[in-house]
Every structure is written in structure tokens, then in C-alpha cells.
């Protein structure tokens, strides 16, 4: 494995530091010793395969080394500092950036996913190589997904197609994007995938002969024009065909462009020369020409796309680009490291270009910073990163890219917040349009503003598409109309509570509201009302959480009430037993009143001693009872007593549980005692400022062994710090 990896790296980077890579290889091998994957193979194979994918992308040495070490911090005993000392700070930062949030727990899957992505995007902003390693990691995991259970397969495939494949697209790494999408389709819709594979295979023969004929004719024509070129056929990926069938409601037989023709030339001039020849040979289809050379996509993709009617009357897609454009189309952002390695003198210029290409990422982080709700974060993320773009022009001719479905308001806020806030209308191609008009590719957009504008309208939030516009509108309301927002938010909040069938005082209890505010990372209840008022927090983020708290407390109270009621019945029944069934014998005396002291609550198995009281018979204490020893005025009043083994009787004792405070703790404890058939006669619980909970339980047991087992089991419960028997 090592020889193959080194040979692969040396092909594109003869100056690679092989010792550095060999050291990382051996370090990772030792660190993962004894670990195996679901497939049963050595875990170490996974980081090696990740490093090979990175080598296919022609990445630099530090990225290859971080790929070999990417799971070391998460899955082995080594930490960040050890990686930094052993290799370099650069490598340690990359490895830490890829490491998942394994040390944190979240209430919902959305919270975990959103926080993991937030961390990943922050790491990406510092060094984009983090996400390139993560994509390589996910690609190898998808290649070996068959060893997972069915639910896990589908869950991983959906997450990959919703998050990681679109990130690969945004970074322009089509080499990874297409494979991820095809692998995901196999697990999301296996029946559709294999049916498609079968149909494509049957049609491949006739398509190949047709495409080969087109290639020969086009090559001959371009050679006559002195345009040096390489032409090949490119089969459409299965997911691309599948999307066309599902979203455009087409049958497989209606899809003609299963294969596209790609023309690679040496200069931009040759690209347009080749395009002219293509349109001379075959008739172009109107509206199907796209010039991504003059207007590159945000992911740096450049190419000319045209669709023509071929010799047999079928549509044929032809792509024309230079070799440099093709490298960027395949490797995207990863191509930057190749240029940097090959031309050290242009490093500063190359860094500036990379910074420009990653401006969208910094904007994304800025827009997402204030989002508290994980569901809203995930939805807006998909809009910002993963939707199709629409390209429009400013009146000066500048190209502006926006999410598909954007309006003039989105355009206004993309230009500047002040323009958006003072917008009163818009013109598209010189004609006034409604502000919710959906912009189309090539539109020239002019924003109409006024100093007398009253600012944005809340209704704009219903139709704007970009997260930038939504955030700027919310910020305006947040800043300009706080008092109004608080009032409106409180009104909406209370109205929604009543709509759900509750009274305000039932759900809006101070302790619950404080919990909610902390969870939403706010400071005061007024902040919550204001956020609801300007639309920063939705009511469906708030009310369900309060209802859940209400139900859990109700359930806990009901559970405790049932246990205490049940135990009271047991106690009443026990009182009916004869008084002489005390379970204790007093040496040398019969028919004497015996009672158990409440200060030390002795139970069978404890060493006991009798104390003759004035007028109340013999009081039985534990031999080590401090209260009894203090209260003795004469040793003559002590008397020998012993447990009567023939009597099967229950005895009251008290235990105290100290635990970290958590929801459902009391209910869990009482349910546990009920399950093991122990009677609870009293319950007392309280919480402290240090977020600990103290629970005192008075229970009936038969002997000291039963008590010891009970204490041991309660100690094993989640969050329990200590359990001990209480004495006065």
C-alpha cells in the first residue's frame, strides 16, 4: 500500500518529502493497531485509501499526511499537541478540523449535524484543505457503505447527497461530486439505480458508434482550421440521468443526451473558433448555448456548452474548454495547490485568487453566525450552498450570482444593505416589475430607492430567497423597532400558547422560560419576544419545547403520585398486623412494647442495642447510633436485643441520592424502585444552584443486604454522584 501511494504522489510531485509521508504512514498504522472496520478489514486501510484519493487530486504533502492521520485524534489516544510536536502545526490544524464533535452531546440529530457543519465551515475558512480531506474521507466511506445496516446506509447516503456532494460541487471538484452522487443513488433508490444501469448498458453500443462518428468528423474539421485538440465522449453519470427522469418527468427513451462530446483545446481563442465550426456543421438549438468562459460559475468552472441537432435528428451536447479549464473543472479548488507547487513565484498572486474564490465561504459564515435554530441553519445552508444559481447584471454590467428563484430584493441586498433597506421598487430590462418578480439568467436589474423609504417590510421575508437578504431584513427590524418587536412577539407567543389549548401560566413558567432562553442562547425574556417579533425565532422553535417540559413534569408527578399511593396502601395494610410482630426479641422479657428509633432506622443485618425508655417500652437503635450514645444517662438502661429470624417484616430506612440535575431523574428513580417491588413511603427532592439534585427517599426493606444492593444499583444510574443511608 505504501509503495503504491508513494508512486502515485511522485508522478505529479517529484519534489515530495517522502520521509514525511512514510513517517505519517507508520505513525497512523501503529496508532490504529487492533482497530477493525465493519467489513472486518484493518481500520488502517481507510486512512490509506483517503490519502490515495487526495493524491488523485494532486494535493500537497501536508494534506496527504493529514489524510493519513485524519482519524488519529478522534479514534486513538493521541491528541492535537502530540500531532503538532510529531509532525507540524499545519498538519495538526488540518487533522483537528476534520475531527468530528465526538466529545459533545446534542438533543437532536439536527443540532449535532448543524454544530458539526459550523465547526467544519470555520475550519474551511482557515484552511480549505480541511473540507478536501473530509470529502475524500466521505468518498471512501461511501465506497464501503455496503457493510453497514440498511438504516445506516440510507441515512449516510441522504446526508451525503444533501451536504457533501453539493459542497464538492461548490468547490468545483466534479471528480468527487459525480462519484458521490452515483453511490448515494445506489442506496437511496437501489431499484431505480440498477434498472438505470441495465438500460444504459443496453444502449451503450449504439451510442458509442454514433459518438465516435461525430468525434471523427469534428476532429477532421478542426484540424483543417489548425486548431490542435483532443476530443472524447463523456457518458452522463447515472444520477444526472435519474434527476432528469424524476424532476422533468421523462422516460428513459426520451433522454437522448446520454453521452456528451468534450473538446479540449489550448487557448480561449481556439474555444470560440471550435464553437463556430460546431455551429457550422450542425444546427444549434436556440436557448441551449451557455458561455461559462465569459461568465464563470462561482465554483470557478469555465466552458462553452452548446446543444445541436445531430445527423440522426437527436440532440447532441458539446462542451468546449481549454486544458487549464478542464483541470479546474475536475479538481476545482484543489487545483490551486498544483499551481502553487509548480510556480513558487506566483504564490502571493495565487493566494489572492484563492481568497477571491472563497469569498462565498466567508459570507456564508457571516450570514449563519446569528442563527440559533439548527433546522433553520440546515435549510438556509442548502439554499446558500446547494441550489442552482441565476446570473443577472447590474446596470453597469457587473455579473451578480444569486440562488435560483431570487427577486430584486435579493439583488438589492447583495449589492449593499443600505440599498436593500431603502428599496421601493425595481426595473428589469428597463421595465418596472413587482418586487417579488423571479429573476432570470441575463436580466439587467436596476433597484429604485428613496430616502423617504420606511424600510423593509415583514412581507419580504415570505418571498426573498437568499439568506443574506433574510438576515439583513431581520437585523433591520431587530435594531430599529425593538419595543414594537417585544410587544408583537409577546402577543404572538401568548396567542400561540392559547391556540395549542393551554393557559399562558401553564406553559410560560419562569423556570421553563429560563431554560428555553439558555438553550436559544439569549439573555432575557424580552430578547426572546423581540426575536419572535422580528422573525429571528419561529414559534415552532419555542412552543413544542415548552409543551415537552410540561408533559415530562406532568408524567413525573403522576408517576411519583402513583408510587406513593401504592405504597400508602402497603403501609396501611402493614399497620393492621399484630403489634407483637416487631421482628426483635428482648432478652429475658416477653410482651414488652418494642419500637424502632427514627434517628438511625435499623434494619435486619445491623448490629442493634435496646434502650429502656420511660413509659414507652424499649427503643431499638443501631449499635453505632450517635444520638443514643449522647442521650444515655445510665448504662443500666441498655438491654440486649436481637433480630427474630422467624419474623419476615419490612423496615423503614432513608437514603439520600446526589446527582447532576437532569430532566426525568425523579421519575426514573421512583419507577426503578417500583419495578423491583420496593415500597416508598416518602419522597423529598430539591435542586441546588450548582445544578445538582438531592433526592431523599424513605423506603421499606427486609434486610441490610437488600439495602446494599439497592444503593449499588442506584449509583450506576446516569448522572448519580453518590448514594448513602441517612442518619439523624
Short mmCIF file of N, CA, C and O in Angstrom, two decimals, residues 515 556 658-666 686-688 690-695 718-721:
data_model
loop_
_atom_site.label_atom_id
_atom_site.label_comp_id
_atom_site.label_asym_id
_atom_site.label_seq_id
_atom_site.Cartn_x
_atom_site.Cartn_y
_atom_site.Cartn_z
N UNK A 515 -34.88 28.13 31.11
CA UNK A 515 -34.24 27.01 30.41
C UNK A 515 -34.23 27.25 28.90
O UNK A 515 -33.24 27.02 28.22
N UNK A 556 -43.91 12.94 35.39
CA UNK A 556 -43.10 12.67 36.57
C UNK A 556 -43.95 12.76 37.83
O UNK A 556 -43.89 11.90 38.70
N UNK A 658 -27.47 11.92 45.51
CA UNK A 658 -26.92 13.19 44.99
C UNK A 658 -26.57 12.95 43.52
O UNK A 658 -25.84 12.01 43.18
N UNK A 659 -27.15 13.78 42.64
CA UNK A 659 -26.97 13.57 41.19
C UNK A 659 -26.87 14.91 40.48
O UNK A 659 -27.28 15.94 41.02
N UNK A 660 -26.31 14.89 39.28
CA UNK A 660 -26.40 16.09 38.43
C UNK A 660 -27.87 16.25 38.04
O UNK A 660 -28.54 15.27 37.73
N UNK A 661 -28.33 17.48 38.04
CA UNK A 661 -29.75 17.73 37.75
C UNK A 661 -30.05 17.45 36.28
O UNK A 661 -29.33 17.92 35.40
N UNK A 662 -31.05 16.66 36.04
CA UNK A 662 -31.48 16.39 34.66
C UNK A 662 -32.96 16.07 34.64
O UNK A 662 -33.55 15.66 35.65
N UNK A 663 -33.55 16.26 33.47
CA UNK A 663 -34.98 16.04 33.30
C UNK A 663 -35.31 14.56 33.48
O UNK A 663 -34.63 13.69 32.94
N UNK A 664 -36.37 14.26 34.27
CA UNK A 664 -36.83 12.89 34.42
C UNK A 664 -36.11 12.07 35.46
O UNK A 664 -36.37 10.88 35.61
N UNK A 665 -35.16 12.69 36.23
CA UNK A 665 -34.38 11.94 37.21
C UNK A 665 -35.27 11.31 38.27
O UNK A 665 -35.20 10.11 38.54
N UNK A 666 -36.15 12.12 38.88
CA UNK A 666 -37.00 11.63 39.97
C UNK A 666 -37.93 10.54 39.48
O UNK A 666 -38.12 9.51 40.14
N UNK A 686 -34.95 18.24 45.83
CA UNK A 686 -34.65 19.66 45.64
C UNK A 686 -33.44 19.79 44.72
O UNK A 686 -32.67 18.85 44.55
N UNK A 687 -33.30 20.99 44.14
CA UNK A 687 -32.13 21.26 43.29
C UNK A 687 -31.32 22.40 43.90
O UNK A 687 -31.85 23.27 44.58
N UNK A 688 -30.01 22.39 43.63
CA UNK A 688 -29.10 23.41 44.15
C UNK A 688 -28.62 24.33 43.03
O UNK A 688 -28.78 24.01 41.84
N UNK A 690 -25.67 24.82 42.10
CA UNK A 690 -24.56 24.21 41.34
C UNK A 690 -25.05 23.12 40.39
O UNK A 690 -24.28 22.29 39.92
N UNK A 691 -26.40 23.12 40.13
CA UNK A 691 -27.02 22.19 39.18
C UNK A 691 -26.92 20.73 39.63
O UNK A 691 -26.82 19.83 38.82
N UNK A 692 -26.93 20.53 40.97
CA UNK A 692 -27.04 19.17 41.49
C UNK A 692 -28.45 18.99 42.05
O UNK A 692 -29.10 19.95 42.45
N UNK A 693 -28.89 17.75 42.07
CA UNK A 693 -30.22 17.42 42.62
C UNK A 693 -30.03 16.52 43.83
O UNK A 693 -29.18 15.61 43.82
N UNK A 694 -30.79 16.79 44.89
CA UNK A 694 -30.76 15.96 46.11
C UNK A 694 -32.13 15.30 46.25
O UNK A 694 -33.15 15.97 46.30
N UNK A 695 -32.15 13.97 46.29
CA UNK A 695 -33.40 13.22 46.42
C UNK A 695 -33.32 12.37 47.67
O UNK A 695 -32.42 11.52 47.81
N UNK A 718 -27.40 7.06 35.38
CA UNK A 718 -26.77 8.19 34.69
C UNK A 718 -26.78 9.45 35.57
O UNK A 718 -27.82 9.85 36.07
N UNK A 719 -25.61 10.04 35.77
CA UNK A 719 -25.50 11.32 36.46
C UNK A 719 -25.44 11.23 37.98
O UNK A 719 -25.20 12.22 38.65
N UNK A 720 -25.65 10.02 38.57
CA UNK A 720 -25.65 9.88 40.02
C UNK A 720 -24.22 9.99 40.56
O UNK A 720 -23.31 9.28 40.10
N UNK A 721 -24.02 10.91 41.52
CA UNK A 721 -22.69 11.16 42.09
C UNK A 721 -22.47 10.30 43.34
O UNK A 721 -21.42 9.70 43.51
#
